[in-house]
mmCIF file of C-alpha atoms in Angstrom:
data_model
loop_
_atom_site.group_PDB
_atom_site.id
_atom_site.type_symbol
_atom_site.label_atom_id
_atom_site.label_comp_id
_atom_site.label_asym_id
_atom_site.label_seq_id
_atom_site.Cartn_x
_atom_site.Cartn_y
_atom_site.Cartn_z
ATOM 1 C CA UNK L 19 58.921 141.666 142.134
ATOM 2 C CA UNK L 20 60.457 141.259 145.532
ATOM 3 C CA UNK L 21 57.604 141.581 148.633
ATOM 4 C CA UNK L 22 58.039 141.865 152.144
ATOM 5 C CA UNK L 23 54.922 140.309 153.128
ATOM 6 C CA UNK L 24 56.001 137.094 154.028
ATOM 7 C CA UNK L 25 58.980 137.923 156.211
ATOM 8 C CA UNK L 26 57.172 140.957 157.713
ATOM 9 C CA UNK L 27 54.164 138.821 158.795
ATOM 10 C CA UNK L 28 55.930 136.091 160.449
ATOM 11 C CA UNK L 29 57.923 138.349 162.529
ATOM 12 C CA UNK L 30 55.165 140.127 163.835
ATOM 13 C CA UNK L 31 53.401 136.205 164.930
ATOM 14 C CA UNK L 32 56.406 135.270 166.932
ATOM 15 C CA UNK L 33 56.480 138.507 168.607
ATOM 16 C CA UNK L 34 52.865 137.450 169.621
ATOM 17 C CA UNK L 35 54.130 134.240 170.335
ATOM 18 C CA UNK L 36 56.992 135.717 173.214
ATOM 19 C CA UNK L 37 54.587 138.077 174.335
ATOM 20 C CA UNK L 38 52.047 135.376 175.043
ATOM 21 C CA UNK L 39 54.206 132.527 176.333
ATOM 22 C CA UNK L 40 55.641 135.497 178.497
ATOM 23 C CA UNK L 41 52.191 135.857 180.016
ATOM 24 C CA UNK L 42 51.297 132.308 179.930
ATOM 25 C CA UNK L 43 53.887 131.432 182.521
ATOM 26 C CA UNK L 44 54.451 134.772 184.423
ATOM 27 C CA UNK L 45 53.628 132.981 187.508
ATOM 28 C CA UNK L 46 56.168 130.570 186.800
ATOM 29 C CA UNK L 47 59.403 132.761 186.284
ATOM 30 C CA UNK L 48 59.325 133.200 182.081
ATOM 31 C CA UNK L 49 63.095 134.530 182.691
ATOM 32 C CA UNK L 50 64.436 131.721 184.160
ATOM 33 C CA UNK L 51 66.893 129.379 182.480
ATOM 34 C CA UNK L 52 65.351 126.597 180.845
ATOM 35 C CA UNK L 53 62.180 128.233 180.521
ATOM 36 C CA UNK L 54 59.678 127.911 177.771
ATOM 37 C CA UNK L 55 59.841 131.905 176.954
ATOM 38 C CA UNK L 56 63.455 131.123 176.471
ATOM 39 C CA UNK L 57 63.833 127.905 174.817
ATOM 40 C CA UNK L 58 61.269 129.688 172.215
ATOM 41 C CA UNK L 59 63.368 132.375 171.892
ATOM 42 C CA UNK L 60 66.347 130.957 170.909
ATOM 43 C CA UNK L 61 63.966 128.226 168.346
ATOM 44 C CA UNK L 62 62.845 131.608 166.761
ATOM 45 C CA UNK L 63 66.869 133.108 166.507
ATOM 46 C CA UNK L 64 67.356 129.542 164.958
ATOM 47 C CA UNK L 65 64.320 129.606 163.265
ATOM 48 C CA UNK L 66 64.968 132.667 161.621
ATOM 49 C CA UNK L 67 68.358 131.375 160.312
ATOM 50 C CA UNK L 68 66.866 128.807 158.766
ATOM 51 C CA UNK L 69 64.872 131.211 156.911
ATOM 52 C CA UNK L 70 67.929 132.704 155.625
ATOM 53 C CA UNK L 71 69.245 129.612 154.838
ATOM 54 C CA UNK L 72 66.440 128.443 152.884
ATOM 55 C CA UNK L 73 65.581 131.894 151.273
ATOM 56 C CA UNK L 74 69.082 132.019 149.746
ATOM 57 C CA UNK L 75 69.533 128.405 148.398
ATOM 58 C CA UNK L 76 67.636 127.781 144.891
ATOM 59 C CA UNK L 77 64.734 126.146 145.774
ATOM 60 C CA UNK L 78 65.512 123.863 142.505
ATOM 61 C CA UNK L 79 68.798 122.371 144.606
ATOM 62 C CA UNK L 80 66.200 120.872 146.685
ATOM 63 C CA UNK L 81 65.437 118.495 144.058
ATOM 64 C CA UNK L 82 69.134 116.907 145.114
ATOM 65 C CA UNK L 83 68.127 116.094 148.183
ATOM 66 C CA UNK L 84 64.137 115.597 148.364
ATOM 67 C CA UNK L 85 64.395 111.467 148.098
ATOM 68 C CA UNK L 86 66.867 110.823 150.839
ATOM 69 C CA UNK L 87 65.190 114.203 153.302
ATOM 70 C CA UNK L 88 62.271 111.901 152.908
ATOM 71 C CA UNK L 89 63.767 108.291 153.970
ATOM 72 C CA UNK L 90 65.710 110.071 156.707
ATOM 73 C CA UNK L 91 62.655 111.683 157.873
ATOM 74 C CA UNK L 92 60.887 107.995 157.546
ATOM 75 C CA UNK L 93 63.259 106.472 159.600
ATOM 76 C CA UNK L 94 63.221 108.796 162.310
ATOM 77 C CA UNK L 95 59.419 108.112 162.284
ATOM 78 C CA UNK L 96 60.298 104.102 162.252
ATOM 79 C CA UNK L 97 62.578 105.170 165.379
ATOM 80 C CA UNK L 98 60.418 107.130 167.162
ATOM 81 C CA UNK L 99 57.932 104.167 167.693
ATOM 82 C CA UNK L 100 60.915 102.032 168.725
ATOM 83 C CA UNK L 101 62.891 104.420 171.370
ATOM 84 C CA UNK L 102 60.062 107.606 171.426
ATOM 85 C CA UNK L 103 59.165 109.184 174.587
ATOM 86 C CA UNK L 104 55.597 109.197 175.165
ATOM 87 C CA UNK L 105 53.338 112.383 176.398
ATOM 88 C CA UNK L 106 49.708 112.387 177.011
ATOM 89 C CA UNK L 107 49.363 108.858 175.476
ATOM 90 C CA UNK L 108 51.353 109.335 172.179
ATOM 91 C CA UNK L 109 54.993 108.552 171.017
ATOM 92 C CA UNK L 110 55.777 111.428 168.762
ATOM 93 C CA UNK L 111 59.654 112.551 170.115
ATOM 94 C CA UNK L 112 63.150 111.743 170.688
ATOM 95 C CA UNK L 113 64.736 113.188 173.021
ATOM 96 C CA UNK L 114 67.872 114.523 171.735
ATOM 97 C CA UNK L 115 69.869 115.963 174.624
ATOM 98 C CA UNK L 116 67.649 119.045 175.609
ATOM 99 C CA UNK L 117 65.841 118.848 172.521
ATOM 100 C CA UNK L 118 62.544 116.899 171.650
ATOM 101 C CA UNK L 119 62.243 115.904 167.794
ATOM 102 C CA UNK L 120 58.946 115.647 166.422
ATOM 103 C CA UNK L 121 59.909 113.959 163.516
ATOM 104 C CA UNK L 122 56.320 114.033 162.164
ATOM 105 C CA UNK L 123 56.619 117.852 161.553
ATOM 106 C CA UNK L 124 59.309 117.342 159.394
ATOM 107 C CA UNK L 125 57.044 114.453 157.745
ATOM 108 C CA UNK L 126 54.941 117.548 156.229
ATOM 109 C CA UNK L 127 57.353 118.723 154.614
ATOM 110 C CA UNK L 128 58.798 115.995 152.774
ATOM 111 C CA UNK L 129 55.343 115.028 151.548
ATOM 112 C CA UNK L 130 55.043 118.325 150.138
ATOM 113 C CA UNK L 131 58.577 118.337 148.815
ATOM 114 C CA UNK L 132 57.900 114.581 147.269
ATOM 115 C CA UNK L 133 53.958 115.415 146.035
ATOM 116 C CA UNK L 134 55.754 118.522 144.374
ATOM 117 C CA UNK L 135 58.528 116.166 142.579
ATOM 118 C CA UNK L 136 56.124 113.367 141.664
ATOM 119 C CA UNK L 137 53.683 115.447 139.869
ATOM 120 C CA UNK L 138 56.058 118.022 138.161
ATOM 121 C CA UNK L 139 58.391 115.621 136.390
ATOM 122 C CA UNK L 140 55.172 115.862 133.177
ATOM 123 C CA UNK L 141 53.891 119.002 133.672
ATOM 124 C CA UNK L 142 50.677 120.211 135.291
ATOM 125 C CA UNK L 143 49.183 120.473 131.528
ATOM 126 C CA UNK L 144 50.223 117.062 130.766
ATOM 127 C CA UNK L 145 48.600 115.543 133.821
ATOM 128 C CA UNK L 146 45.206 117.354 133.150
ATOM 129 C CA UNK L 147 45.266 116.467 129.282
ATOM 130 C CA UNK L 148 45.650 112.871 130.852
ATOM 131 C CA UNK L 149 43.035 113.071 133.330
ATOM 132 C CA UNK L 150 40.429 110.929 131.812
ATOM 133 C CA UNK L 151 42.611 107.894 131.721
ATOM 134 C CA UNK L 152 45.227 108.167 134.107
ATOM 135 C CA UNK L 153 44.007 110.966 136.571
ATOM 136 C CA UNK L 154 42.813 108.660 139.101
ATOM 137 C CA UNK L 155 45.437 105.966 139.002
ATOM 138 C CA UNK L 156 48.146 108.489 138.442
ATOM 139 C CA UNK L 157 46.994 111.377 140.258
ATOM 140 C CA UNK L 158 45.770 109.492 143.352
ATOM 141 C CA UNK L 159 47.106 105.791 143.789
ATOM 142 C CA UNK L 160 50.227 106.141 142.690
ATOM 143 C CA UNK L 161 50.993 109.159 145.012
ATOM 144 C CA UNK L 162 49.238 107.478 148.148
ATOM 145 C CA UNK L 163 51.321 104.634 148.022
ATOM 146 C CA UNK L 164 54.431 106.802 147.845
ATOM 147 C CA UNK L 165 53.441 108.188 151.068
ATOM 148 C CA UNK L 166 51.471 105.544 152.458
ATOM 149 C CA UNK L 167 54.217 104.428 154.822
ATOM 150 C CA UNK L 168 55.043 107.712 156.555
ATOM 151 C CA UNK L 169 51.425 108.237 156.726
ATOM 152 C CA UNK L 170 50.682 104.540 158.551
ATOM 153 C CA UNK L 171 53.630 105.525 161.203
ATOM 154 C CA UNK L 172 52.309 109.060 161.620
ATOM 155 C CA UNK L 173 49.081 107.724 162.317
ATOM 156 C CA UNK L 174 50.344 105.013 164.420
ATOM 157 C CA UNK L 175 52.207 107.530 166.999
ATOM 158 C CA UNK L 176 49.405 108.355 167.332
ATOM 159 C CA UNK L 177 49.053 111.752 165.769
ATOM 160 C CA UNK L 178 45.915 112.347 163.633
ATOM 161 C CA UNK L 179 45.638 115.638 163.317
ATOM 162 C CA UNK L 180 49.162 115.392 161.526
ATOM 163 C CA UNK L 181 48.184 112.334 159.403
ATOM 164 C CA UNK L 182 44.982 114.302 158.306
ATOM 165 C CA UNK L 183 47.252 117.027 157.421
ATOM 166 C CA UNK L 184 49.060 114.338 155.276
ATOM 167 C CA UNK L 185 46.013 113.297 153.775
ATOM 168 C CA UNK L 186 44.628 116.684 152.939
ATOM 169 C CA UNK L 187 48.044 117.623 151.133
ATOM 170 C CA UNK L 188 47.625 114.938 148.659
ATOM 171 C CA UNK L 189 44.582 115.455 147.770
ATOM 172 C CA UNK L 190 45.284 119.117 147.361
ATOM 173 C CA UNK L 191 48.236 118.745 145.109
ATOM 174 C CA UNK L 192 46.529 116.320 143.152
ATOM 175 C CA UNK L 193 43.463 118.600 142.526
ATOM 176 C CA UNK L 194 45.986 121.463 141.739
ATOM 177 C CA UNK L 195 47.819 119.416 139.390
ATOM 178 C CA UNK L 196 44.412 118.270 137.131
ATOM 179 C CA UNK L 197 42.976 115.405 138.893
ATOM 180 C CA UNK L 198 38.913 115.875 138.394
ATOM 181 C CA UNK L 199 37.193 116.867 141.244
ATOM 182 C CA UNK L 200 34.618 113.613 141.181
ATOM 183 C CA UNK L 201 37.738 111.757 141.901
ATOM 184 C CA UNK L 202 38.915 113.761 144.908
ATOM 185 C CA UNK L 203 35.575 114.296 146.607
ATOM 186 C CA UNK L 204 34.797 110.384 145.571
ATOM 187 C CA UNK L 205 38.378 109.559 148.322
ATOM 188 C CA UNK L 206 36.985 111.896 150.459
ATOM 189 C CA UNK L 207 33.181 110.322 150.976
ATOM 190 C CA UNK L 208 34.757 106.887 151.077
ATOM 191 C CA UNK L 209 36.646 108.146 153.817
ATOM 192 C CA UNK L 210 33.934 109.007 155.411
ATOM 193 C CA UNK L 211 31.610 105.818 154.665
ATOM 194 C CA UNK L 212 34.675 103.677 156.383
ATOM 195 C CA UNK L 213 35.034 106.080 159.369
ATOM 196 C CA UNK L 214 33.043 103.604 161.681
ATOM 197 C CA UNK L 215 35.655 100.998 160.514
ATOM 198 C CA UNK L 216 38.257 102.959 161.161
ATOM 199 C CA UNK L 217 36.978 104.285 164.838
ATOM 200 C CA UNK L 218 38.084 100.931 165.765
ATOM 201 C CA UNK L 219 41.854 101.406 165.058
ATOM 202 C CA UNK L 220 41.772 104.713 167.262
ATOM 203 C CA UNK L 221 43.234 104.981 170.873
ATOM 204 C CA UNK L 222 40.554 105.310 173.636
ATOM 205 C CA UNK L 223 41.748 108.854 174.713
ATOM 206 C CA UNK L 224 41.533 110.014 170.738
ATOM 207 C CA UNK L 225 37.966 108.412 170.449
ATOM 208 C CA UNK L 226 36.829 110.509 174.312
ATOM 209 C CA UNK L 227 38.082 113.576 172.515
ATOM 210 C CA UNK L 228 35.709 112.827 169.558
ATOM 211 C CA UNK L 229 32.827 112.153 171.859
ATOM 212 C CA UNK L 230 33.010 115.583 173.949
ATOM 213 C CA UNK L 231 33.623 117.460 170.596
ATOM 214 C CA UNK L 232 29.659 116.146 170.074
ATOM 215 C CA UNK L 233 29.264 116.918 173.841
ATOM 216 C CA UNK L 234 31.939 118.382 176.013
ATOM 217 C CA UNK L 235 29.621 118.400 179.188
ATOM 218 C CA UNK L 236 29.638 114.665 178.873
ATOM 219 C CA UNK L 237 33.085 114.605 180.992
ATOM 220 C CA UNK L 238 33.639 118.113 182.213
ATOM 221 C CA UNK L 239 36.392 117.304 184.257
ATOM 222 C CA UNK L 240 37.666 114.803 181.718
ATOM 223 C CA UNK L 241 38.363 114.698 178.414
ATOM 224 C CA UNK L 242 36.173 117.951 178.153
ATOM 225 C CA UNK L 243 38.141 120.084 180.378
ATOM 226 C CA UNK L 244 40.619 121.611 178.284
ATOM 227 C CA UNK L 245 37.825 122.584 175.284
ATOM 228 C CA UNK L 246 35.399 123.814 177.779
ATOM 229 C CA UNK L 247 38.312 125.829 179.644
ATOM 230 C CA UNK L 248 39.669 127.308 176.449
ATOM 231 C CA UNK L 249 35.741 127.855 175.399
ATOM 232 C CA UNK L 250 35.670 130.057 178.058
ATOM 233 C CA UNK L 251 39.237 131.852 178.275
ATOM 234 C CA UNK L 252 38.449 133.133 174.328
ATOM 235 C CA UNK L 253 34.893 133.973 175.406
ATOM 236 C CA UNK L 254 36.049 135.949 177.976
ATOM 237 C CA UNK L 255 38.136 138.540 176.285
ATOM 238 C CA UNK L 256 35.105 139.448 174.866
ATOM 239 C CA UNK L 257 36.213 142.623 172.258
ATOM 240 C CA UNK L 258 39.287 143.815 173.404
ATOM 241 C CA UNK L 259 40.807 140.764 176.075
ATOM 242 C CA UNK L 260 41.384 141.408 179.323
ATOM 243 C CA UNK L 261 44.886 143.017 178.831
ATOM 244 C CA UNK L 262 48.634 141.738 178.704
ATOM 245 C CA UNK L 263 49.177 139.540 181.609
ATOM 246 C CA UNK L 264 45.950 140.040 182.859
ATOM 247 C CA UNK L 265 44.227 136.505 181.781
ATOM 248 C CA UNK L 266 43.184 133.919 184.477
ATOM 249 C CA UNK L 267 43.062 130.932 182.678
ATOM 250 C CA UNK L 268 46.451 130.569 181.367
ATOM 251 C CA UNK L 269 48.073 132.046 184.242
ATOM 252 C CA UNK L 270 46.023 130.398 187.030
ATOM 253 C CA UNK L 271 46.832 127.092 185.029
ATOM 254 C CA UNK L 272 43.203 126.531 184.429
ATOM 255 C CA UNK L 273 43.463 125.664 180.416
ATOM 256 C CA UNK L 274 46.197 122.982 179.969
ATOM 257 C CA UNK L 275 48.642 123.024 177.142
ATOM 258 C CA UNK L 276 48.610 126.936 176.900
ATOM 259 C CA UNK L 277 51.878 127.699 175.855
ATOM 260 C CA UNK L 278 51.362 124.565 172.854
ATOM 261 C CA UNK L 279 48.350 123.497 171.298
ATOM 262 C CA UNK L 280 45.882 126.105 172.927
ATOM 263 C CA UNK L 281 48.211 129.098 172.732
ATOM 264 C CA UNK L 282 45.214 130.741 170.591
ATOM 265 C CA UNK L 283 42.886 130.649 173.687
ATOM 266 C CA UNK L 284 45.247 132.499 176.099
ATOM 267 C CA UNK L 285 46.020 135.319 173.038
ATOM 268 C CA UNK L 286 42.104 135.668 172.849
ATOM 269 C CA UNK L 287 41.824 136.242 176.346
ATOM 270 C CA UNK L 288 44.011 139.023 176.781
ATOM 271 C CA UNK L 289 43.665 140.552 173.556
ATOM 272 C CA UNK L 290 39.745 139.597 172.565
ATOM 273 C CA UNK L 291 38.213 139.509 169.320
ATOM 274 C CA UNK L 292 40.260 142.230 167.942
ATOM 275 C CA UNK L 293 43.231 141.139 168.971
ATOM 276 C CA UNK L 294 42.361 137.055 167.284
ATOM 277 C CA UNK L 295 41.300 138.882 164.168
ATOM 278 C CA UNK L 296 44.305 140.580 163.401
ATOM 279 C CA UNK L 297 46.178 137.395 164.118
ATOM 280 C CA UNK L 298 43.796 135.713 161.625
ATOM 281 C CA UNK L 299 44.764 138.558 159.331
ATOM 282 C CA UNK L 300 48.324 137.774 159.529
ATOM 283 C CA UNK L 301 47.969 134.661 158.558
ATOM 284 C CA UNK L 302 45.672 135.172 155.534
ATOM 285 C CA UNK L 303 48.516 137.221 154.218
ATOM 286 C CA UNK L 304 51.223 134.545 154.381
ATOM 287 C CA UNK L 305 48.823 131.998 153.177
ATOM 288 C CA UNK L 306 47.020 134.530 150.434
ATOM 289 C CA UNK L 307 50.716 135.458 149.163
ATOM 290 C CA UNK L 308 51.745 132.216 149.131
ATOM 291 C CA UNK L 309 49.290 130.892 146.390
ATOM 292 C CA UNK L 310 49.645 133.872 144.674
ATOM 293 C CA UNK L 311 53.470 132.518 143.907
ATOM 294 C CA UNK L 312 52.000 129.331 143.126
ATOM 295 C CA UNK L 313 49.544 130.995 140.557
ATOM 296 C CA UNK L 314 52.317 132.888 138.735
ATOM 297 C CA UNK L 315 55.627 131.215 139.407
ATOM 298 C CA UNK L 316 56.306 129.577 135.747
ATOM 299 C CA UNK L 317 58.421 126.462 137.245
ATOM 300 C CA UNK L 318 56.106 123.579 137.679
ATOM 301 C CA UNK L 319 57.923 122.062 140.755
ATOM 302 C CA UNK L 320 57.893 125.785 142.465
ATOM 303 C CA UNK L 321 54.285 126.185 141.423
ATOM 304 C CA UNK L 322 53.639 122.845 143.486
ATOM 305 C CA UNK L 323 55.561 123.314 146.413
ATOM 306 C CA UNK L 324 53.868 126.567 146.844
ATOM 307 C CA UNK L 325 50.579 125.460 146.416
ATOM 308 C CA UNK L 326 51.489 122.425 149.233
ATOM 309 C CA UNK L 327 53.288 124.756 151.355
ATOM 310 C CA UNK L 328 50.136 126.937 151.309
ATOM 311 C CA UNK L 329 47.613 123.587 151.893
ATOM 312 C CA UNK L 330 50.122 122.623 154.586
ATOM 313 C CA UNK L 331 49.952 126.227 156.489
ATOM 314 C CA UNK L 332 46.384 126.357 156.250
ATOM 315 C CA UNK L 333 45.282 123.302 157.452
ATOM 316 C CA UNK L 334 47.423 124.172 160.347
ATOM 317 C CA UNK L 335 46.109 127.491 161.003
ATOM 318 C CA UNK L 336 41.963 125.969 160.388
ATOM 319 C CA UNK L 337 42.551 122.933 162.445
ATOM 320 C CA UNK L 338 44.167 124.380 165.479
ATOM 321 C CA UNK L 339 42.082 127.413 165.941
ATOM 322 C CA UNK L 340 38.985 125.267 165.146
ATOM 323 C CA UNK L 341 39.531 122.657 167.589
ATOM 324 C CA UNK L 342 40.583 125.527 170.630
ATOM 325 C CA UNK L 343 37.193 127.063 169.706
ATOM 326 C CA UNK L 344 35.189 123.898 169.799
ATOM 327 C CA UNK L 345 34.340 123.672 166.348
ATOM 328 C CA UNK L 346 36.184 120.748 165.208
ATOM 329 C CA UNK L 347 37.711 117.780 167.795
ATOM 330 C CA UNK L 348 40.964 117.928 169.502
ATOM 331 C CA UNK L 349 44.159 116.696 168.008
ATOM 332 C CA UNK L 350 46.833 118.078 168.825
ATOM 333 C CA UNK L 351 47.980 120.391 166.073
ATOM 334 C CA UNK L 352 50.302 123.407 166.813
ATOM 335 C CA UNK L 353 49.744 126.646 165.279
ATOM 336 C CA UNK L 354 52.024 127.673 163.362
ATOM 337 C CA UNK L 355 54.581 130.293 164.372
ATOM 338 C CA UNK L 356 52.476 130.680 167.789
ATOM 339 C CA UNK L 357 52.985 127.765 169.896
ATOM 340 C CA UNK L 358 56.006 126.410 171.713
ATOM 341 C CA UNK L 359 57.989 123.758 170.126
ATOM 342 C CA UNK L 360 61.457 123.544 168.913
ATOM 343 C CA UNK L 361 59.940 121.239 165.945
ATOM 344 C CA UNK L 362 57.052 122.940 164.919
ATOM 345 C CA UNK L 363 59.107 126.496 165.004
ATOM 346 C CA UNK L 364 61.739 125.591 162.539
ATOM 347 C CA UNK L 365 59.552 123.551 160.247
ATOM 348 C CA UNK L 366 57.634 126.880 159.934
ATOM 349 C CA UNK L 367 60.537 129.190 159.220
ATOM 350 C CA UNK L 368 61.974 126.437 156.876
ATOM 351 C CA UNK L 369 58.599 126.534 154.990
ATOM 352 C CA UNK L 370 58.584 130.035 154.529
ATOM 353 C CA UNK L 371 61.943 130.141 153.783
ATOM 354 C CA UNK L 372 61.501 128.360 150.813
ATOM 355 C CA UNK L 373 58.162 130.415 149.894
ATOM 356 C CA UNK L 374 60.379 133.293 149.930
ATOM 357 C CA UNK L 375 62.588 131.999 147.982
ATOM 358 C CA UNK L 376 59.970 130.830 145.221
ATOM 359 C CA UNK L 377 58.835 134.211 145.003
ATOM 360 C CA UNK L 378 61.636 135.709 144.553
ATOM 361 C CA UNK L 379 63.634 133.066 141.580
ATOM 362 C CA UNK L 380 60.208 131.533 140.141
#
C-alpha cells in the first residue's frame, strides 16, 4: 500500500534546511544572487525532480545501467585526484562551471546499487544455505574486491568519513544477505587491531582531528575550534534554542562550516533540544520505513537496495550528528537533506527516489 511517509518527511528537512541556511548567513545577504540559500534552493527544485524521476522509473531498469553508473562514477573519482580542486586539505570536486561534483557521493550509491546486484543474482536463501562454506569468501572477499578500487580513491581524496560509509555498507549487505555474524564482527576487530598501521597512511590534519576528539582543549584554537564551537552553539539552545535568527555562533561566524558539515549545531541553537529531536524524528521515519520495504518487498535486488539505501542514510545521519556533538571525530560527512551541497542534495533525493519507488512496485 502506497505511504506518504517518505516524501512527506523529506520535504519537511529541506524546509529546515532553507530556514537554517537562511539564518546561517543573514548577515551575509541570503537573497543575493549566488548565495548559498539560493544555490540550495534551486539543488532542492532539482533535487526534487530527481525524485520524480527516480520514483517513476522501475527500479528493476536500474539493473541496465548499474555496471557502467559504477565505472563512470570510478572514473570521475580517478579524475578528481588528477584535475580536483582542493578545500581544507582534500581533493574531493570538479569544478564544473558553477557547480562542484563530489563524485564520492555518487560513489555511495553505486556501491549500494552493485552490493545489491552482486548478492541478489542467488537469492538471499541461497547465500545463507551456503554460509558455512562460501559465506566468508563469497559474502565478504569477493564483494570487497569489487569495490576495493573506488574505496582506495575515496580514501585517498582524502575522505574517510565517506570511505567508512563504504565500508560499513558492505558489511551491512553482507550480514543482511546471510553472512554469519563471527565473520562480520571478525573484519571489523581486525580493523581495529591494524588501526595503528593504518594511522600511518592518514593526513596530518585527519590524524589532529582524531587527537582533539580524545581532547579538544589540546588545540582550542586549532584543530579543536570548530567541535568546541559547535559543543557550545547546541548547548546553548538549551530546550527550546534561542529562536529563528537569533543564534550567535552561526551568524557571528564563530562555528565554521555552518551551512555544510555542522548545519546540525546552528539548527540546535535556535531551535534547542526540541527542535534536534523532532529532526531526529524525521529521520527515524525515512530510515524506519525504509527497512520496512526491505523486510517485505518480495524482489531480492529491491529487498537489498533498500536495506543499503537504509545503511547508507543512517550512517549519514549517526556520523554527522555524532561528530558535531563531540561524540565521534570529525570527518566531514554531510547530513543528509540538511546541509548545503549540490552533490550531497541530489544523491539524497535520488536515494529516496528509488525507496519510493521500491515501496510502491516491490
Amino acid at each position: 500500500m502506497r505511504t506518504y511517509v517518505i516524501p512527506i518527511a523529506a520535504l519537511i528537512i529541506v524546509c529546515l534546511s532553507l530556514f537554517t541556511l537562511y539564518s546561517a548567513t543573514y548577515g551575509r545577504g541570503p537573497l543575493e544572487q549566488g548565495s548559498v540559500f539560493i544555490r540550495q534552493l534551486t539543488w532542492i527544485v532539482l533535487g526534487w525532480l530527481v525524485f520524480f524521476i527516480f520514483s517513476r522509473i522501475s527500479y528493476r531498469k536500474l539493473l541496465n545501467f548499474i555496471y557502467p553508473f559504477y565505472i563512470v562514477v570510478t572514473f570521475l573519482l580517478l579524475l578528481v585526484l588528477v584535475v580536483g580542486a582542493a578545500r581544507l586539505g582534500a581533493q574531493r570536486w570538479i569544478k564544473i562551471w558553477w557547480f562542484n561534483l563530489q563524485p564520492s557521493e555518487f560513489a555511495k550509491i553505486a556501491v549500494v546499487l552493485v552490493l545489491s546486484h552482486y548478492f541478489s543474482r542467488k537469492g538471499i536463501e541461497d547465500i545463507s544455505l551456503n554460509t558455512y562454506r562460501l559465506s566468508f569468501y563469497r559474502g565478504l572477499c569477493v564483494p570487497f574486491f569489487i569495490i576495493i578500487i573506488p574505496f582506495a580513491l575515496i580514501f585517498k581524496q582524502p575522505d574517510l568519513g565517506t570511505a567508512l560509509i563504504v565500508m560499513f555498507i558492505l558489511l551491512g549487505m553482507a550480514y543482511f544477505s546471510g553472512v554469519k555474524a563471527r565473520y562480520v564482527v571478525g573484519v571489523i576487530g581486525s580493523a581495529i587491531l591494524l588501526s595503528p598501521v593504518l594511522w600511518h597512511f592518514l593526513k596530518g590534519y585527519q590524524k589532529d582531528r582524531l587527537m582533539v576528539f580524545l581532547n579538544p582543549n589540546s588545540d582550542p584554537l586549532g584543530a579543536g575550534y570548530t567541535i568546541i564551537q559547535s559543543k557550545i552553539a547546541i548547548g546553548s539552545g538549551r530546550l527550546f534554542g534561542k529562536g529563528w535568527l537569533a543564534g550567535t555562533q552561526g551568524q557571528l561566524n564563530f562555528l565554521p562550516e555552518a551551512h555544510t558539515d555542522f548545519i546540525f549545531g546552528i539548527f540546535g541553537e535556535e531551535t534547542g533540544f526540541l527542535g534536534c529531536a523532532i529532526l531526529l524524528f524525521l529521520y527515524y521515519l525515512i530510515i524506519r520505513k525504509a527497512f520496512e520495504i526491505a523486510s517485505s518487498v518480495d524482489d531480492n535486488f529491491g529487498k537489498l537496495l533498500a536495506f543499503g539505501i537504509a545503511s547508507m542514510l543512517g550512517m549519514q545521519v549517526y556520523i554527522n550528528v555524532s561528530m558535531t556533538m563531540g561524540i565521534s571525530p570529525v570527518v566531514g560527512v554531510p547530513l543528509p537533506l540538511m546541509s548545503y551541497g549540490g552533490s550531497s542534495i541530489i544523491l539524497s533525493f535520488m536515494s529516496l527516489g528509488i525507496l519510493y519507488n521500491i515501496e510502491n512496485r516491490g
